[in-house]
Coordinates of C-alpha atoms in Angstrom, one line a residue:
Chain R
M1261 CA 8.9 -7.0 23.1
S1262 CA 6.6 -6.7 19.8
R1263 CA 4.3 -3.6 19.9
S1264 CA 0.7 -3.0 18.7
L1265 CA 0.3 -1.3 15.3
L1266 CA -2.7 0.4 14.1
V1267 CA -3.1 0.7 10.5
I1268 CA -5.8 2.9 8.6
G1269 CA -6.3 3.2 4.8
T1270 CA -8.5 1.8 2.0
V1271 CA -9.7 -2.0 1.7
A1272 CA -10.9 -1.7 -1.9
F1273 CA -11.5 -3.7 -5.2
D1274 CA -9.2 -2.9 -8.2
N1275 CA -9.4 -3.6 -11.5
L1276 CA -5.8 -4.1 -12.7
E1277 CA -4.3 -4.2 -16.3
T1278 CA -0.7 -4.6 -17.0
P1279 CA 1.1 -5.5 -19.8
F1280 CA 1.2 -8.9 -18.5
G1281 CA -2.5 -9.5 -17.9
K1282 CA -5.7 -8.4 -16.5
E1283 CA -7.7 -9.3 -13.5
D1284 CA -11.1 -7.7 -12.1
M1285 CA -12.3 -7.4 -8.4
V1286 CA -9.0 -7.7 -6.9
I1287 CA -8.9 -7.1 -3.6
G1288 CA -6.7 -4.2 -2.8
G1289 CA -6.5 -1.0 -0.8
A1290 CA -3.5 0.6 1.3
A1291 CA -4.9 -0.7 4.6
T1292 CA -4.8 -4.3 2.9
Y1293 CA -1.0 -4.2 1.5
A1294 CA -0.1 -2.5 4.6
S1295 CA -1.4 -4.7 7.3
L1296 CA -0.7 -8.0 5.3
S1297 CA 2.7 -6.7 5.1
A1298 CA 3.1 -5.6 8.4
A1299 CA 1.5 -9.2 9.8
Y1300 CA 4.7 -10.9 8.6
F1301 CA 6.3 -9.7 11.8
K1302 CA 3.7 -11.4 13.7
N1303 CA 2.7 -8.1 15.5
D1304 CA -0.5 -7.2 17.1
I1305 CA -2.1 -5.5 14.0
R1306 CA -5.7 -3.8 14.1
I1307 CA -7.2 -1.8 11.0
V1308 CA -9.5 1.0 10.5
S1309 CA -11.2 1.1 7.4
V1310 CA -14.7 0.9 5.5
V1311 CA -16.0 -1.8 3.2
G1312 CA -19.6 -2.6 1.6
D1313 CA -21.8 -5.5 2.0
D1314 CA -19.9 -6.8 -1.2
F1315 CA -16.7 -7.5 0.3
P1316 CA -16.2 -11.1 0.6
E1317 CA -16.5 -12.9 4.4
S1318 CA -13.6 -15.0 3.1
F1319 CA -11.0 -12.1 2.7
L1320 CA -12.3 -10.9 6.3
N1321 CA -11.2 -14.5 7.6
T1322 CA -7.9 -14.0 5.9
F1323 CA -7.3 -10.9 7.9
R1324 CA -8.0 -12.8 11.0
E1325 CA -5.9 -15.5 10.2
K1326 CA -3.0 -13.2 10.0
N1327 CA -3.7 -11.8 13.4
I1328 CA -5.2 -8.6 11.8
N1329 CA -7.9 -7.1 14.2
T1330 CA -10.9 -6.0 11.8
E1331 CA -13.2 -4.6 14.6
G1332 CA -12.3 -1.2 13.4
L1333 CA -13.1 -2.3 9.7
Q1334 CA -16.7 -1.1 9.2
I1335 CA -19.1 -2.7 6.9
K1336 CA -21.6 -0.8 5.5
Q1337 CA -24.9 -2.8 4.5
G1338 CA -26.1 -2.1 1.1
E1339 CA -23.3 -0.1 0.1
K1340 CA -20.3 -1.2 -2.2
S1341 CA -16.8 -1.0 -1.2
F1342 CA -14.2 1.5 -2.7
F1343 CA -13.5 1.1 -6.6
W1344 CA -10.4 1.7 -8.5
A1345 CA -9.4 0.7 -12.0
G1346 CA -6.1 1.3 -13.6
K1347 CA -3.9 0.2 -16.2
Y1348 CA -0.1 0.3 -16.4
H1349 CA 2.2 1.4 -19.0
L1350 CA 4.9 -0.8 -20.4
D1351 CA 7.3 0.9 -18.1
M1352 CA 5.4 0.2 -15.0
N1353 CA 6.4 3.1 -13.3
T1354 CA 3.4 5.2 -14.7
R1355 CA -0.4 4.1 -15.0
D1356 CA -3.7 5.8 -15.9
T1357 CA -6.6 5.8 -13.8
L1358 CA -9.6 4.4 -15.6
D1359 CA -12.3 4.6 -12.9
T1360 CA -12.6 5.5 -9.3
Q1361 CA -15.8 5.0 -7.5
L1362 CA -15.9 6.0 -3.7
N1363 CA -18.6 4.2 -2.7
V1364 CA -18.5 3.8 1.0
L1365 CA -15.6 6.2 1.0
A1366 CA -17.4 9.1 0.4
D1367 CA -19.0 9.5 4.1
F1368 CA -16.5 7.5 5.7
D1369 CA -16.0 8.3 9.5
P1370 CA -13.2 6.5 10.9
I1371 CA -13.8 5.0 14.3
V1372 CA -10.9 3.9 16.6
P1373 CA -12.4 1.1 18.4
E1374 CA -11.6 1.7 22.5
S1375 CA -9.3 -1.3 22.5
S1376 CA -6.8 0.3 19.8
R1377 CA -6.7 3.8 21.0
N1378 CA -3.4 2.8 22.9
C1379 CA -1.7 1.4 19.9
D1380 CA 2.1 2.3 20.1
F1381 CA 2.8 2.3 16.2
L1382 CA 0.1 4.1 13.9
L1383 CA 0.3 3.8 10.0
L1384 CA -1.7 6.4 8.7
G1385 CA -2.1 4.7 5.1
N1386 CA -3.1 7.0 2.1
L1387 CA -6.7 8.3 2.5
M1388 CA -8.0 12.2 2.8
P1389 CA -5.5 14.1 5.1
K1390 CA -8.9 14.8 7.3
L1391 CA -9.5 11.1 8.1
Q1392 CA -6.1 10.8 8.8
R1393 CA -6.4 13.5 11.4
R1394 CA -9.3 12.4 12.7
V1395 CA -7.9 8.9 13.5
L1396 CA -4.7 10.8 15.2
E1397 CA -7.0 12.5 17.5
Q1398 CA -9.0 9.5 18.6
M1399 CA -5.8 8.0 20.0
N1400 CA -5.6 8.2 24.0
Q1401 CA -2.1 9.4 23.7
R1402 CA 0.5 10.0 21.0
P1403 CA 1.8 6.9 19.4
K1404 CA 5.3 6.3 19.7
L1405 CA 5.7 6.5 16.1
V1406 CA 3.2 8.0 13.7
V1407 CA 4.0 7.0 9.7
M1408 CA 1.8 9.0 7.3
D1409 CA 1.5 8.0 3.5
T1410 CA 0.0 10.4 1.1
M1411 CA -0.3 11.2 -2.6
N1412 CA -0.2 13.9 -5.2
F1413 CA -4.2 13.9 -5.3
W1414 CA -4.2 15.6 -1.7
M1415 CA -1.6 18.1 -2.5
E1416 CA -3.7 19.2 -5.5
T1417 CA -7.1 18.8 -3.6
A1418 CA -6.5 19.3 0.2
W1419 CA -3.5 21.4 0.6
D1420 CA -4.1 22.9 4.0
D1421 CA -5.7 20.1 5.4
L1422 CA -2.2 18.1 4.0
I1423 CA 0.2 20.6 5.5
D1424 CA -1.6 20.4 8.6
M1425 CA -1.2 16.4 9.0
I1426 CA 2.3 16.5 7.8
G1427 CA 3.2 18.6 10.8
K1428 CA 1.7 15.9 13.2
V1429 CA 3.8 13.1 12.0
D1430 CA 7.1 11.2 12.8
V1431 CA 7.9 9.9 9.3
L1432 CA 6.1 11.0 5.9
T1433 CA 6.5 8.6 3.1
I1434 CA 6.1 10.0 -0.7
N1435 CA 7.4 9.6 -3.9
D1436 CA 10.1 11.4 -5.8
E1437 CA 7.1 13.2 -8.0
E1438 CA 5.4 14.3 -5.0
A1439 CA 8.4 15.4 -2.7
R1440 CA 9.1 17.8 -5.7
L1441 CA 5.2 18.9 -5.8
L1442 CA 5.1 19.4 -1.9
S1443 CA 8.6 21.4 -1.4
K1444 CA 8.4 23.1 -5.1
E1445 CA 12.2 21.9 -5.0
Y1446 CA 13.7 20.0 -8.0
S1447 CA 16.7 18.4 -6.1
L1448 CA 15.5 16.1 -3.7
V1449 CA 17.8 16.8 -1.0
K1450 CA 16.5 20.3 -1.1
A1451 CA 13.1 18.9 -1.2
A1452 CA 13.7 16.6 1.5
K1453 CA 15.3 19.6 4.0
K1454 CA 12.3 21.9 3.2
I1455 CA 9.5 19.0 3.5
M1456 CA 11.3 18.0 7.1
A1457 CA 11.1 21.5 8.2
M1458 CA 7.5 21.2 7.8
G1459 CA 7.4 18.6 10.6
P1460 CA 8.5 15.0 9.8
K1461 CA 11.7 14.2 11.6
Y1462 CA 12.0 11.5 8.9
L1463 CA 11.4 11.5 5.3
I1464 CA 10.9 8.6 2.8
I1465 CA 11.4 9.4 -0.9
K1466 CA 10.2 6.2 -2.8
K1467 CA 11.5 5.9 -6.3
G1468 CA 9.8 2.7 -7.6
E1469 CA 11.9 1.0 -9.4
N1470 CA 15.1 3.2 -8.3
G1471 CA 14.5 2.2 -4.3
A1472 CA 14.0 4.7 -1.7
L1473 CA 15.7 7.4 0.3
L1474 CA 15.4 7.8 4.1
F1475 CA 16.4 11.3 5.3
H1476 CA 17.0 12.5 9.0
K1477 CA 18.6 15.5 10.0
N1478 CA 21.6 15.6 7.6
Q1479 CA 21.8 12.1 7.2
V1480 CA 20.6 9.9 4.1
F1481 CA 20.2 6.3 3.7
Y1482 CA 19.6 4.6 0.1
A1483 CA 17.9 1.3 -0.2
P1484 CA 17.8 0.1 -4.0
A1485 CA 14.8 -1.9 -5.1
L1486 CA 15.9 -5.5 -6.0
P1487 CA 16.3 -5.7 -9.6
L1488 CA 13.6 -8.3 -10.6
E1489 CA 13.4 -10.0 -14.0
E1490 CA 9.6 -9.5 -14.1
V1491 CA 7.2 -6.8 -12.4
F1492 CA 4.0 -8.5 -12.6
D1493 CA 1.8 -5.7 -11.1
P1494 CA 2.9 -2.8 -9.1
T1495 CA -0.2 -2.3 -7.3
G1496 CA 0.3 -2.3 -3.6
A1497 CA 4.1 -2.1 -3.7
G1498 CA 4.3 1.2 -1.7
D1499 CA 1.6 0.5 0.8
T1500 CA 3.6 -3.0 1.4
F1501 CA 6.9 -1.0 1.7
A1502 CA 5.2 1.3 4.2
G1503 CA 3.4 -1.9 6.2
G1504 CA 6.8 -3.7 6.0
F1505 CA 8.7 -0.8 7.5
I1506 CA 6.5 -0.1 10.7
G1507 CA 5.8 -3.6 11.0
Y1508 CA 9.4 -4.3 11.4
L1509 CA 9.8 -1.3 13.6
A1510 CA 7.0 -2.6 15.9
K1511 CA 8.3 -5.9 16.0
S1512 CA 11.8 -4.6 16.9
N1513 CA 10.5 -1.7 19.0
D1514 CA 13.3 0.3 18.1
I1515 CA 12.9 3.7 16.2
S1516 CA 16.8 4.7 15.9
F1517 CA 17.8 5.8 12.5
D1518 CA 19.8 2.3 12.0
N1519 CA 16.7 0.3 13.0
M1520 CA 15.0 2.5 10.4
K1521 CA 18.0 1.3 7.8
R1522 CA 16.7 -2.3 8.4
A1523 CA 13.3 -1.2 8.6
I1524 CA 13.3 0.2 4.7
I1525 CA 15.0 -3.1 3.5
Y1526 CA 12.3 -5.3 5.4
G1527 CA 10.1 -2.9 3.6
A1528 CA 11.7 -3.2 0.2
T1529 CA 11.5 -6.8 0.4
M1530 CA 8.0 -7.4 1.2
A1531 CA 7.0 -5.0 -1.9
S1532 CA 9.4 -7.0 -4.2
F1533 CA 6.9 -9.8 -3.6
T1534 CA 3.7 -8.2 -4.0
V1535 CA 4.8 -6.8 -7.5
E1536 CA 5.4 -10.8 -8.5
K1537 CA 1.6 -11.5 -8.9
F1538 CA -1.8 -9.8 -9.0
G1539 CA -3.1 -8.1 -5.9
T1540 CA -2.2 -9.9 -2.5
K1541 CA -1.5 -13.1 -3.7
R1542 CA 2.3 -13.4 -3.6
L1543 CA 2.1 -11.4 0.0
L1544 CA -0.3 -14.2 1.2
E1545 CA 2.2 -16.8 0.3
V1546 CA 5.3 -15.6 1.4
T1547 CA 7.6 -17.9 3.5
E1548 CA 10.2 -16.9 6.0
A1549 CA 13.1 -18.7 4.0
E1550 CA 12.0 -16.6 0.9
V1551 CA 12.1 -13.2 3.1
E1552 CA 15.5 -14.4 4.3
E1553 CA 16.7 -15.6 0.9
R1554 CA 15.7 -12.1 -0.5
L1555 CA 17.5 -10.1 2.5
Q1556 CA 20.7 -11.9 1.4
D1557 CA 20.3 -10.7 -2.2
F1558 CA 19.7 -6.8 -0.8
V1559 CA 22.9 -7.7 1.2
D1560 CA 24.9 -8.9 -1.8
L1561 CA 23.4 -6.0 -4.3
V1562 CA 24.7 -3.4 -2.4
Q1563 CA 27.5 -4.5 0.0
F1564 CA 31.2 -3.6 -0.9
D1565 CA 34.3 -2.7 0.9
I1566 CA 36.5 0.1 0.4
I1567 CA 39.4 0.5 3.0
L1568 CA 39.5 4.0 3.4
D1569 CA 43.0 5.9 3.3
S1570 CA 45.1 8.0 1.5
T1571 CA 47.5 5.4 0.0
I1572 CA 46.7 6.4 -3.6
Chain Y
M1044 CA 51.8 -2.4 -9.1
S1045 CA 49.7 -0.1 -11.2
R1046 CA 49.3 -0.7 -14.9
S1047 CA 49.4 1.1 -18.1
L1048 CA 45.9 2.5 -19.6
L1049 CA 45.2 3.3 -22.8
V1050 CA 42.0 5.7 -23.3
I1051 CA 40.4 6.5 -26.7
G1052 CA 37.3 8.9 -27.5
T1053 CA 36.6 12.3 -28.3
V1054 CA 38.6 15.4 -27.0
A1055 CA 36.2 18.3 -28.1
F1056 CA 34.4 21.9 -27.4
D1057 CA 31.2 21.9 -25.8
N1058 CA 28.8 24.5 -25.8
L1059 CA 26.7 24.0 -22.6
E1060 CA 23.3 25.5 -21.4
T1061 CA 22.1 24.0 -18.0
P1062 CA 19.0 25.4 -16.2
F1063 CA 21.9 27.1 -13.9
G1064 CA 24.1 28.8 -16.6
K1065 CA 25.5 28.9 -20.1
E1066 CA 29.0 28.4 -20.9
D1067 CA 30.6 28.2 -24.5
M1068 CA 33.6 26.4 -26.0
V1069 CA 34.1 24.3 -23.0
I1070 CA 36.6 21.6 -23.2
G1071 CA 35.2 18.2 -23.1
G1072 CA 34.8 14.9 -24.9
A1073 CA 34.7 11.3 -23.7
A1074 CA 38.7 10.9 -23.8
T1075 CA 39.1 14.3 -22.0
Y1076 CA 36.8 13.6 -18.9
A1077 CA 38.1 9.5 -18.8
S1078 CA 41.3 10.3 -18.8
L1079 CA 41.3 13.1 -16.5
S1080 CA 39.3 11.0 -14.1
A1081 CA 41.9 7.8 -14.7
A1082 CA 44.6 10.0 -13.8
Y1083 CA 43.4 10.5 -10.3
F1084 CA 44.8 7.2 -9.6
K1085 CA 48.1 8.2 -11.0
N1086 CA 48.5 5.7 -13.5
D1087 CA 50.7 5.8 -16.6
I1088 CA 47.7 7.0 -19.2
R1089 CA 47.9 7.6 -22.6
I1090 CA 45.1 8.9 -24.8
V1091 CA 44.3 8.7 -28.9
S1092 CA 42.3 11.1 -30.2
V1093 CA 41.9 14.1 -32.8
V1094 CA 42.1 17.9 -32.2
G1095 CA 42.0 20.7 -34.6
D1096 CA 44.6 23.8 -34.5
D1097 CA 42.0 25.6 -32.4
F1098 CA 42.7 23.4 -29.5
P1099 CA 44.3 25.3 -26.7
E1100 CA 48.1 24.5 -26.2
S1101 CA 47.3 25.2 -22.0
F1102 CA 45.2 22.4 -22.0
L1103 CA 47.5 19.9 -23.6
N1104 CA 49.9 21.1 -20.9
T1105 CA 47.1 20.1 -18.5
F1106 CA 46.7 16.8 -19.7
R1107 CA 50.6 16.5 -19.3
E1108 CA 50.9 17.5 -16.0
K1109 CA 48.3 14.9 -15.1
N1110 CA 50.7 12.3 -16.3
I1111 CA 48.4 11.6 -19.3
N1112 CA 50.7 11.0 -22.5
T1113 CA 49.5 12.8 -25.6
E1114 CA 51.7 11.2 -28.1
G1115 CA 48.4 9.4 -29.9
L1116 CA 46.4 12.9 -29.6
Q1117 CA 46.6 13.9 -33.2
I1118 CA 46.6 17.6 -33.9
K1119 CA 45.1 18.5 -37.6
Q1120 CA 46.6 21.5 -39.1
G1121 CA 44.2 23.9 -40.7
E1122 CA 41.1 22.0 -39.0
K1123 CA 38.8 22.3 -36.2
S1124 CA 38.1 20.2 -33.2
F1125 CA 34.8 18.4 -32.7
F1126 CA 32.0 20.5 -31.4
W1127 CA 28.9 20.0 -29.9
A1128 CA 26.1 22.1 -28.5
G1129 CA 23.4 21.0 -25.9
K1130 CA 20.9 22.3 -23.5
Y1131 CA 19.8 20.5 -20.6
H1132 CA 16.4 20.2 -19.3
L1133 CA 15.2 21.0 -15.6
D1134 CA 15.2 17.1 -14.6
M1135 CA 19.0 17.2 -15.8
N1136 CA 18.5 13.7 -17.0
T1137 CA 17.3 14.7 -20.4
R1138 CA 18.8 16.9 -23.1
D1139 CA 18.6 18.3 -26.5
T1140 CA 21.5 18.3 -29.0
L1141 CA 21.7 22.1 -30.6
D1142 CA 24.5 21.4 -32.9
T1143 CA 27.0 19.2 -33.5
Q1144 CA 30.0 19.8 -35.8
L1145 CA 32.1 16.5 -36.7
N1146 CA 35.2 18.5 -38.1
V1147 CA 38.2 16.7 -37.5
L1148 CA 36.2 13.6 -36.5
A1149 CA 34.8 13.2 -39.7
D1150 CA 38.0 11.6 -41.2
F1151 CA 39.6 10.5 -38.0
D1152 CA 41.8 7.6 -38.1
P1153 CA 42.9 6.6 -34.4
I1154 CA 46.4 5.6 -34.6
V1155 CA 48.0 3.9 -31.1
P1156 CA 51.6 4.8 -31.0
E1157 CA 54.2 2.2 -30.8
S1158 CA 55.0 2.5 -27.1
S1159 CA 51.4 2.3 -26.3
R1160 CA 50.5 -0.9 -28.2
N1161 CA 51.2 -3.0 -24.8
C1162 CA 48.8 -1.2 -22.5
D1163 CA 47.3 -3.3 -20.0
F1164 CA 44.1 -1.9 -19.8
L1165 CA 41.9 -0.1 -22.7
L1166 CA 39.1 2.2 -22.4
L1167 CA 37.4 2.3 -25.8
G1168 CA 35.4 5.8 -24.9
N1169 CA 32.1 6.3 -27.2
L1170 CA 33.2 6.6 -30.6
M1171 CA 32.2 5.2 -33.9
P1172 CA 32.3 1.4 -33.3
K1173 CA 34.7 1.0 -36.4
L1174 CA 37.3 3.5 -34.7
Q1175 CA 36.9 1.4 -31.6
R1176 CA 37.8 -1.7 -33.6
R1177 CA 40.6 0.0 -35.2
V1178 CA 42.2 0.7 -32.1
L1179 CA 41.8 -2.5 -30.8
E1180 CA 43.2 -4.3 -33.4
Q1181 CA 46.6 -2.3 -33.1
M1182 CA 47.3 -3.5 -29.9
N1183 CA 50.1 -5.9 -30.0
Q1184 CA 48.2 -8.3 -27.6
R1185 CA 44.7 -8.5 -26.1
P1186 CA 45.0 -5.9 -23.0
K1187 CA 43.9 -7.6 -19.7
L1188 CA 40.7 -5.8 -19.7
V1189 CA 38.9 -3.6 -22.3
V1190 CA 35.9 -1.4 -21.4
M1191 CA 33.9 -0.1 -24.1
D1192 CA 31.4 2.7 -23.7
T1193 CA 28.7 3.5 -26.4
M1194 CA 25.6 5.2 -27.1
N1195 CA 22.2 4.9 -28.7
F1196 CA 23.3 7.0 -31.8
W1197 CA 25.4 3.8 -32.9
M1198 CA 22.5 1.6 -32.2
E1199 CA 20.7 3.4 -34.7
T1200 CA 23.2 4.2 -37.3
A1201 CA 26.0 1.3 -37.0
W1202 CA 24.3 -1.5 -35.6
D1203 CA 26.4 -4.5 -37.4
D1204 CA 29.6 -2.6 -36.4
L1205 CA 28.4 -2.2 -33.2
I1206 CA 27.4 -5.8 -32.3
D1207 CA 30.7 -6.7 -33.8
M1208 CA 32.6 -4.7 -31.1
I1209 CA 30.1 -5.6 -28.3
G1210 CA 31.2 -9.1 -28.9
K1211 CA 35.3 -8.3 -28.2
V1212 CA 35.2 -6.5 -24.9
D1213 CA 35.3 -7.5 -21.4
V1214 CA 33.1 -4.7 -20.2
L1215 CA 30.2 -2.8 -21.7
T1216 CA 28.6 0.5 -20.1
I1217 CA 25.6 1.9 -21.5
N1218 CA 22.5 3.6 -19.9
D1219 CA 19.2 1.9 -19.1
E1220 CA 17.5 3.1 -22.2
E1221 CA 20.6 1.8 -24.3
A1222 CA 20.2 -1.4 -22.7
R1223 CA 16.6 -1.8 -23.4
L1224 CA 17.5 -0.6 -27.3
L1225 CA 19.9 -3.1 -27.4
S1226 CA 18.2 -6.0 -26.1
K1227 CA 14.7 -5.4 -27.0
E1228 CA 14.0 -6.3 -23.5
Y1229 CA 12.4 -4.0 -20.8
S1230 CA 13.3 -5.6 -17.7
L1231 CA 17.3 -4.5 -16.7
V1232 CA 17.6 -8.2 -15.3
K1233 CA 16.4 -9.9 -18.7
A1234 CA 18.1 -7.0 -20.8
A1235 CA 21.6 -7.7 -19.1
K1236 CA 21.0 -11.5 -19.6
K1237 CA 20.9 -10.9 -23.3
I1238 CA 23.6 -8.3 -23.9
M1239 CA 26.4 -10.5 -21.7
A1240 CA 25.0 -13.4 -24.1
M1241 CA 26.5 -11.0 -26.8
G1242 CA 29.9 -11.1 -25.6
P1243 CA 30.7 -8.9 -22.5
K1244 CA 31.5 -10.8 -19.4
Y1245 CA 30.6 -7.6 -17.4
L1246 CA 27.9 -5.2 -18.0
I1247 CA 27.4 -1.9 -16.4
I1248 CA 24.0 -0.4 -17.0
K1249 CA 24.2 3.4 -16.0
K1250 CA 20.9 5.0 -14.6
G1251 CA 22.2 8.6 -14.2
E1252 CA 20.9 9.9 -11.0
N1253 CA 19.7 6.7 -10.1
G1254 CA 22.9 4.9 -9.9
A1255 CA 24.5 2.0 -12.0
L1256 CA 23.9 -1.9 -12.0
L1257 CA 27.0 -4.2 -12.3
F1258 CA 26.2 -7.5 -14.0
H1259 CA 28.1 -10.6 -13.9
K1260 CA 27.0 -14.1 -14.7
N1261 CA 24.0 -14.2 -12.0
Q1262 CA 25.5 -11.6 -9.6
V1263 CA 24.2 -8.0 -9.4
F1264 CA 25.5 -5.1 -7.7
Y1265 CA 24.0 -1.9 -7.4
A1266 CA 26.0 1.6 -6.6
P1267 CA 23.6 4.5 -6.2
A1268 CA 24.5 7.8 -6.9
L1269 CA 25.0 10.3 -4.4
P1270 CA 21.8 12.3 -3.7
L1271 CA 23.3 16.0 -4.8
E1272 CA 22.0 19.2 -3.4
E1273 CA 23.1 20.7 -7.1
V1274 CA 23.7 19.1 -10.1
F1275 CA 25.2 22.1 -12.2
D1276 CA 26.2 20.3 -15.3
P1277 CA 25.5 16.7 -16.0
T1278 CA 28.2 16.5 -18.9
G1279 CA 30.9 14.0 -18.9
A1280 CA 29.4 12.5 -16.1
G1281 CA 29.3 8.8 -17.6
D1282 CA 32.8 9.0 -19.1
T1283 CA 34.2 10.3 -15.7
F1284 CA 32.5 7.4 -14.3
A1285 CA 34.2 5.0 -16.8
G1286 CA 37.3 6.5 -16.4
G1287 CA 37.4 6.1 -12.5
F1288 CA 36.3 2.7 -12.8
I1289 CA 38.9 1.5 -15.1
G1290 CA 41.7 3.8 -13.6
Y1291 CA 40.9 2.5 -9.9
L1292 CA 40.8 -1.3 -11.5
A1293 CA 44.4 -0.4 -13.6
K1294 CA 45.8 1.0 -10.3
S1295 CA 45.0 -2.1 -8.2
N1296 CA 45.7 -4.5 -11.0
D1297 CA 43.0 -6.6 -9.7
I1298 CA 39.8 -7.2 -12.1
S1299 CA 37.9 -9.6 -9.7
F1300 CA 33.9 -8.8 -9.3
D1301 CA 34.9 -7.7 -6.0
N1302 CA 37.3 -5.1 -7.1
M1303 CA 35.0 -4.1 -9.8
K1304 CA 32.5 -3.2 -6.9
R1305 CA 34.9 -0.7 -5.5
A1306 CA 35.8 0.4 -8.9
I1307 CA 32.2 1.3 -9.6
I1308 CA 31.9 3.4 -6.3
Y1309 CA 35.4 5.3 -7.1
G1310 CA 33.8 5.9 -10.8
A1311 CA 30.7 7.1 -9.2
T1312 CA 32.5 9.3 -6.8
M1313 CA 34.6 10.9 -9.6
A1314 CA 31.5 11.4 -11.4
S1315 CA 30.0 13.1 -8.2
F1316 CA 32.7 15.9 -8.4
T1317 CA 32.3 16.7 -12.4
V1318 CA 28.6 17.6 -12.0
E1319 CA 29.2 20.1 -9.7
K1320 CA 30.8 22.7 -12.2
F1321 CA 31.0 23.1 -16.0
G1322 CA 33.4 21.0 -18.1
T1323 CA 36.3 19.5 -16.3
K1324 CA 36.7 22.5 -13.9
R1325 CA 35.9 20.5 -10.5
L1326 CA 37.4 17.2 -11.7
L1327 CA 40.9 18.9 -12.0
E1328 CA 40.9 20.9 -8.8
V1329 CA 39.6 17.7 -7.0
T1330 CA 41.7 16.6 -3.7
E1331 CA 42.5 13.2 -2.2
A1332 CA 40.9 14.5 0.9
E1333 CA 37.7 15.4 -1.0
V1334 CA 37.5 11.8 -2.7
E1335 CA 38.0 10.2 0.8
E1336 CA 34.9 12.3 2.2
R1337 CA 32.8 11.3 -0.6
L1338 CA 33.6 7.8 -0.5
Q1339 CA 32.6 7.8 3.3
D1340 CA 29.3 9.3 2.3
F1341 CA 28.8 6.3 -0.2
V1342 CA 29.3 3.9 3.0
D1343 CA 27.1 6.0 4.9
L1344 CA 24.5 5.9 2.3
V1345 CA 24.0 2.3 1.8
Q1346 CA 25.6 0.6 4.8
F1347 CA 23.1 -1.6 6.9
D1348 CA 23.3 -4.5 9.0
I1349 CA 20.7 -7.1 9.1
I1350 CA 21.3 -10.4 11.0
L1351 CA 19.9 -13.1 8.8
D1352 CA 18.2 -15.7 11.2
S1353 CA 14.8 -17.0 11.2
T1354 CA 13.7 -15.7 14.6
I1355 CA 10.6 -13.6 13.6

């Protein structure tokens, strides 16, 4: 039943500082969070990315233990992995980038291994739009579903490439500010219409602690984020969400709107674990029982029954 | 079945400026929006408030046409009604107060008419906490449910009175910033626990365009706001929400947690109309068919079905 899933994005080291603590050289990156999140659904997963020779062999083994094929993960001898350092503000929704070192990313040419060019599902994690296109072009046929994540940085520095890519994907995931930047509309409903007119049949607008909206034609679905007592480290939440979303779709091999609703709830559930600890720590140890319990929390959180009639 | 509802709060003139337009001397005030919203449910409603002799007789008739008893609405001859002028920023979630003239509010002594002292439901709209207490003390017996709305201004200027009042009510409604200010906790989950420990068995945290959370013991319910194409004027949205909430509870005479969920959806539905036009214009003309349609939009917005099992 389950289908193969190709994930591209960064694999990186992060120095993280939040109001709750500080940790250096935490393994992160979009492809890391997304693939580990998707791996929960026991799909056949492959990643395409790049690291330097400073990347620990032990974490490559972690990928493999989770059935994530790393054939497409290039290891550049004598070079260093992509590095990002950031500090979160008290509200955890905003952060300052303290340092970015592209390193191996600077001249990254993503190569999709021959064995991965027929994948059914493709997640284009946040990366230069040109590199996202390079990957899509290497596929033997168009995947059943292409999901793309991006960020404001590419809107500011690679507008034309980005717009071109947006025209080629099925689902775009961005946050609310990015949706406004991309559409030049303040109302998210108007923004969604404009963005879907650029190509994607589905648009997911992420609103951090305020959940996410899924748009398709005239339909809208809203998934709240679970109100958590502690958000320890938001790094990777968006990537975990995207990975959980496409991972569930690949597992169920059903890309109907109703199934996308479920996929969003699964994505939000996976993300709710990621933010509980630094890096991928929590995601790596999450159990089925914990996921089921949190899904039930989602049901309890939003479920209500109103009998619609006109008796008032 | 339906029970009597007493609403206290301001009845006022507002000068409103939004990115979409400007209108002066719009009739507003917490008690106005809340009672008109509650009136949708055809309850027996009474208001306690104060205006000057500048308040139009025609609007008093509007209250009466909606079966809102105005016996407790004092009209001060030779004085002017409470006046507020505000300007909304582009994001519509923040606004600047340009002018506030207390006028009749400065020495307002709310008197609950004898005939209203047995009301079953009481909404203490946003007002000086001392005046909210004055009203509660005049009731012949404690109402079945007391809902109180307040704002950051009283946290900054009347802390002790406010804390005292918070200890006397069943449901408190505040926004997310106010919840943080009141509890000195950033996490809304922690804030909710602290605030409920101050007295209220139920806490509603309003998050504007991001919906509202209902807390009770260890339970949480989340009602999103409908994603609207246009928010024309947010003035009165919170009061309309509170009025719809208690209006539905009074109508159904059921204060269970499950019914409060429905009441919140009704409150959010009523508020979604208020913001479509300046002042109370849209609220006054809303039809049952429109409300039913919007309730269906809410159901469509959040409804999903996940079969919880461990087959993954």
